[in-house]
Amino acid sequence: MRLCAWYLYGEKHRGYALNPVANFHLQNGAVLWRINWMADTSPRGLAGSCGMMANYRYFLEDTAANSAAYLGTKQIKASEQVLSLVSQFQQSSKL
């Protein structure tokens, strides 16, 4: 879960989210909301993401500001759950 949070939040390509689905939602002003363990137990889900799925949440009043922040300063808006997982990853990682 921590590694998944880091991948979606911290791994970048030219400053933007490396994951194409994350990049799509973040460009449109979503918040990286939640990471779900074993949410996709299909063979494809297990092979592609170890069964994990991410939820992106759109707060309509914030989408324009979130999109502008992401496109302008490459800042990803994320929930406390995701930020906590990212912090745990950073504390235990040797990156």
PDB file of C-alpha atoms in Angstrom:
ATOM      1  CA  MET A   1       0.000   0.000   0.000  1.00  0.00           C
ATOM      2  CA  ARG A   2       2.834   2.397   0.887  1.00  0.00           C
ATOM      3  CA  LEU A   3       4.673   1.627  -2.331  1.00  0.00           C
ATOM      4  CA  CYS A   4       1.484   2.085  -4.351  1.00  0.00           C
ATOM      5  CA  ALA A   5       0.852   5.450  -2.693  1.00  0.00           C
ATOM      6  CA  TRP A   6       4.397   6.528  -3.495  1.00  0.00           C
ATOM      7  CA  TYR A   7       4.085   5.347  -7.098  1.00  0.00           C
ATOM      8  CA  LEU A   8       0.893   7.348  -7.636  1.00  0.00           C
ATOM      9  CA  TYR A   9       1.969  10.410  -5.651  1.00  0.00           C
ATOM     10  CA  GLY A  10       5.742  10.597  -5.872  1.00  0.00           C
ATOM     11  CA  GLU A  11       6.930   8.940  -9.073  1.00  0.00           C
ATOM     12  CA  LYS A  12       7.017  11.534 -11.833  1.00  0.00           C
ATOM     13  CA  HIS A  13       7.712  11.887 -15.534  1.00  0.00           C
ATOM     14  CA  ARG A  14       8.694  15.436 -16.409  1.00  0.00           C
ATOM     15  CA  GLY A  15       7.120  16.515 -13.136  1.00  0.00           C
ATOM     16  CA  TYR A  16       3.727  14.903 -13.694  1.00  0.00           C
ATOM     17  CA  ALA A  17       2.331  11.641 -12.321  1.00  0.00           C
ATOM     18  CA  LEU A  18       3.959   8.651 -13.965  1.00  0.00           C
ATOM     19  CA  ASN A  19       0.747   6.628 -13.989  1.00  0.00           C
ATOM     20  CA  PRO A  20      -1.409   7.629 -16.988  1.00  0.00           C
ATOM     21  CA  VAL A  21      -4.731   7.155 -15.151  1.00  0.00           C
ATOM     22  CA  ALA A  22      -3.519   9.272 -12.235  1.00  0.00           C
ATOM     23  CA  ASN A  23      -2.267  11.905 -14.644  1.00  0.00           C
ATOM     24  CA  PHE A  24      -5.662  12.032 -16.394  1.00  0.00           C
ATOM     25  CA  HIS A  25      -7.648  12.512 -13.187  1.00  0.00           C
ATOM     26  CA  LEU A  26      -5.189  14.972 -11.658  1.00  0.00           C
ATOM     27  CA  GLN A  27      -5.168  17.105 -14.821  1.00  0.00           C
ATOM     28  CA  ASN A  28      -8.947  17.270 -14.514  1.00  0.00           C
ATOM     29  CA  GLY A  29      -8.784  18.510 -10.921  1.00  0.00           C
ATOM     30  CA  ALA A  30      -9.408  15.342  -8.909  1.00  0.00           C
ATOM     31  CA  VAL A  31      -7.937  14.473  -5.522  1.00  0.00           C
ATOM     32  CA  LEU A  32      -6.007  11.226  -5.120  1.00  0.00           C
ATOM     33  CA  TRP A  33      -8.486  10.028  -2.524  1.00  0.00           C
ATOM     34  CA  ARG A  34      -7.964   6.436  -1.454  1.00  0.00           C
ATOM     35  CA  ILE A  35      -5.951   3.310  -2.158  1.00  0.00           C
ATOM     36  CA  ASN A  36      -7.860   0.060  -1.802  1.00  0.00           C
ATOM     37  CA  TRP A  37      -6.189  -3.262  -1.032  1.00  0.00           C
ATOM     38  CA  MET A  38      -7.432  -6.256  -3.071  1.00  0.00           C
ATOM     39  CA  ALA A  39     -10.105  -4.219  -4.822  1.00  0.00           C
ATOM     40  CA  ASP A  40      -9.492  -5.923  -8.174  1.00  0.00           C
ATOM     41  CA  THR A  41      -8.885  -9.623  -7.718  1.00  0.00           C
ATOM     42  CA  SER A  42      -9.335 -10.480 -11.378  1.00  0.00           C
ATOM     43  CA  PRO A  43      -6.307 -12.084 -13.058  1.00  0.00           C
ATOM     44  CA  ARG A  44      -5.639  -8.829 -14.913  1.00  0.00           C
ATOM     45  CA  GLY A  45      -5.983  -6.744 -11.724  1.00  0.00           C
ATOM     46  CA  LEU A  46      -3.651  -9.004  -9.767  1.00  0.00           C
ATOM     47  CA  ALA A  47      -1.061  -9.014 -12.555  1.00  0.00           C
ATOM     48  CA  GLY A  48      -1.255  -5.301 -13.309  1.00  0.00           C
ATOM     49  CA  SER A  49      -1.538  -3.762  -9.853  1.00  0.00           C
ATOM     50  CA  CYS A  50      -1.331  -6.561  -7.278  1.00  0.00           C
ATOM     51  CA  GLY A  51      -5.099  -6.156  -6.889  1.00  0.00           C
ATOM     52  CA  MET A  52      -4.892  -2.551  -5.684  1.00  0.00           C
ATOM     53  CA  MET A  53      -7.068   0.246  -7.002  1.00  0.00           C
ATOM     54  CA  ALA A  54      -7.066   3.970  -6.446  1.00  0.00           C
ATOM     55  CA  ASN A  55     -10.073   6.239  -6.082  1.00  0.00           C
ATOM     56  CA  TYR A  56     -10.010   9.790  -7.353  1.00  0.00           C
ATOM     57  CA  ARG A  57     -12.548  12.207  -5.932  1.00  0.00           C
ATOM     58  CA  TYR A  58     -13.826  15.343  -7.586  1.00  0.00           C
ATOM     59  CA  PHE A  59     -14.912  18.232  -5.397  1.00  0.00           C
ATOM     60  CA  LEU A  60     -16.586  20.432  -8.007  1.00  0.00           C
ATOM     61  CA  GLU A  61     -15.775  23.674  -6.204  1.00  0.00           C
ATOM     62  CA  ASP A  62     -12.058  22.753  -6.153  1.00  0.00           C
ATOM     63  CA  THR A  63     -11.504  21.132  -9.556  1.00  0.00           C
ATOM     64  CA  ALA A  64     -10.351  24.287 -11.342  1.00  0.00           C
ATOM     65  CA  ALA A  65      -7.875  25.188  -8.593  1.00  0.00           C
ATOM     66  CA  ASN A  66      -6.606  21.597  -8.285  1.00  0.00           C
ATOM     67  CA  SER A  67      -6.151  21.326 -12.047  1.00  0.00           C
ATOM     68  CA  ALA A  68      -4.324  24.673 -12.227  1.00  0.00           C
ATOM     69  CA  ALA A  69      -2.023  23.674  -9.344  1.00  0.00           C
ATOM     70  CA  TYR A  70      -1.211  20.352 -10.964  1.00  0.00           C
ATOM     71  CA  LEU A  71      -0.626  21.759 -14.428  1.00  0.00           C
ATOM     72  CA  GLY A  72       1.183  24.865 -13.194  1.00  0.00           C
ATOM     73  CA  THR A  73       3.301  23.718 -10.273  1.00  0.00           C
ATOM     74  CA  LYS A  74       2.875  19.930 -10.598  1.00  0.00           C
ATOM     75  CA  GLN A  75       1.351  19.784  -7.112  1.00  0.00           C
ATOM     76  CA  ILE A  76      -0.766  16.675  -6.474  1.00  0.00           C
ATOM     77  CA  LYS A  77      -3.738  17.072  -4.173  1.00  0.00           C
ATOM     78  CA  ALA A  78      -4.148  13.948  -2.028  1.00  0.00           C
ATOM     79  CA  SER A  79      -6.180  12.830   0.971  1.00  0.00           C
ATOM     80  CA  GLU A  80      -4.800  12.246   4.453  1.00  0.00           C
ATOM     81  CA  GLN A  81      -4.943   8.463   3.876  1.00  0.00           C
ATOM     82  CA  VAL A  82      -2.713   8.711   0.824  1.00  0.00           C
ATOM     83  CA  LEU A  83      -0.363  11.267   2.387  1.00  0.00           C
ATOM     84  CA  SER A  84       0.001   9.058   5.469  1.00  0.00           C
ATOM     85  CA  LEU A  85       0.976   6.089   3.290  1.00  0.00           C
ATOM     86  CA  VAL A  86       3.447   8.277   1.367  1.00  0.00           C
ATOM     87  CA  SER A  87       4.989   9.455   4.641  1.00  0.00           C
ATOM     88  CA  GLN A  88       5.318   5.890   5.909  1.00  0.00           C
ATOM     89  CA  PHE A  89       6.986   4.886   2.637  1.00  0.00           C
ATOM     90  CA  GLN A  90       9.444   7.768   2.841  1.00  0.00           C
ATOM     91  CA  GLN A  91      10.373   6.914   6.432  1.00  0.00           C
ATOM     92  CA  SER A  92      11.096   3.289   5.625  1.00  0.00           C
ATOM     93  CA  SER A  93      12.541   3.704   2.118  1.00  0.00           C
ATOM     94  CA  LYS A  94      16.156   3.996   1.135  1.00  0.00           C
ATOM     95  CA  LEU A  95      15.324   6.087  -1.945  1.00  0.00           C
TER      96      LEU A  95
END
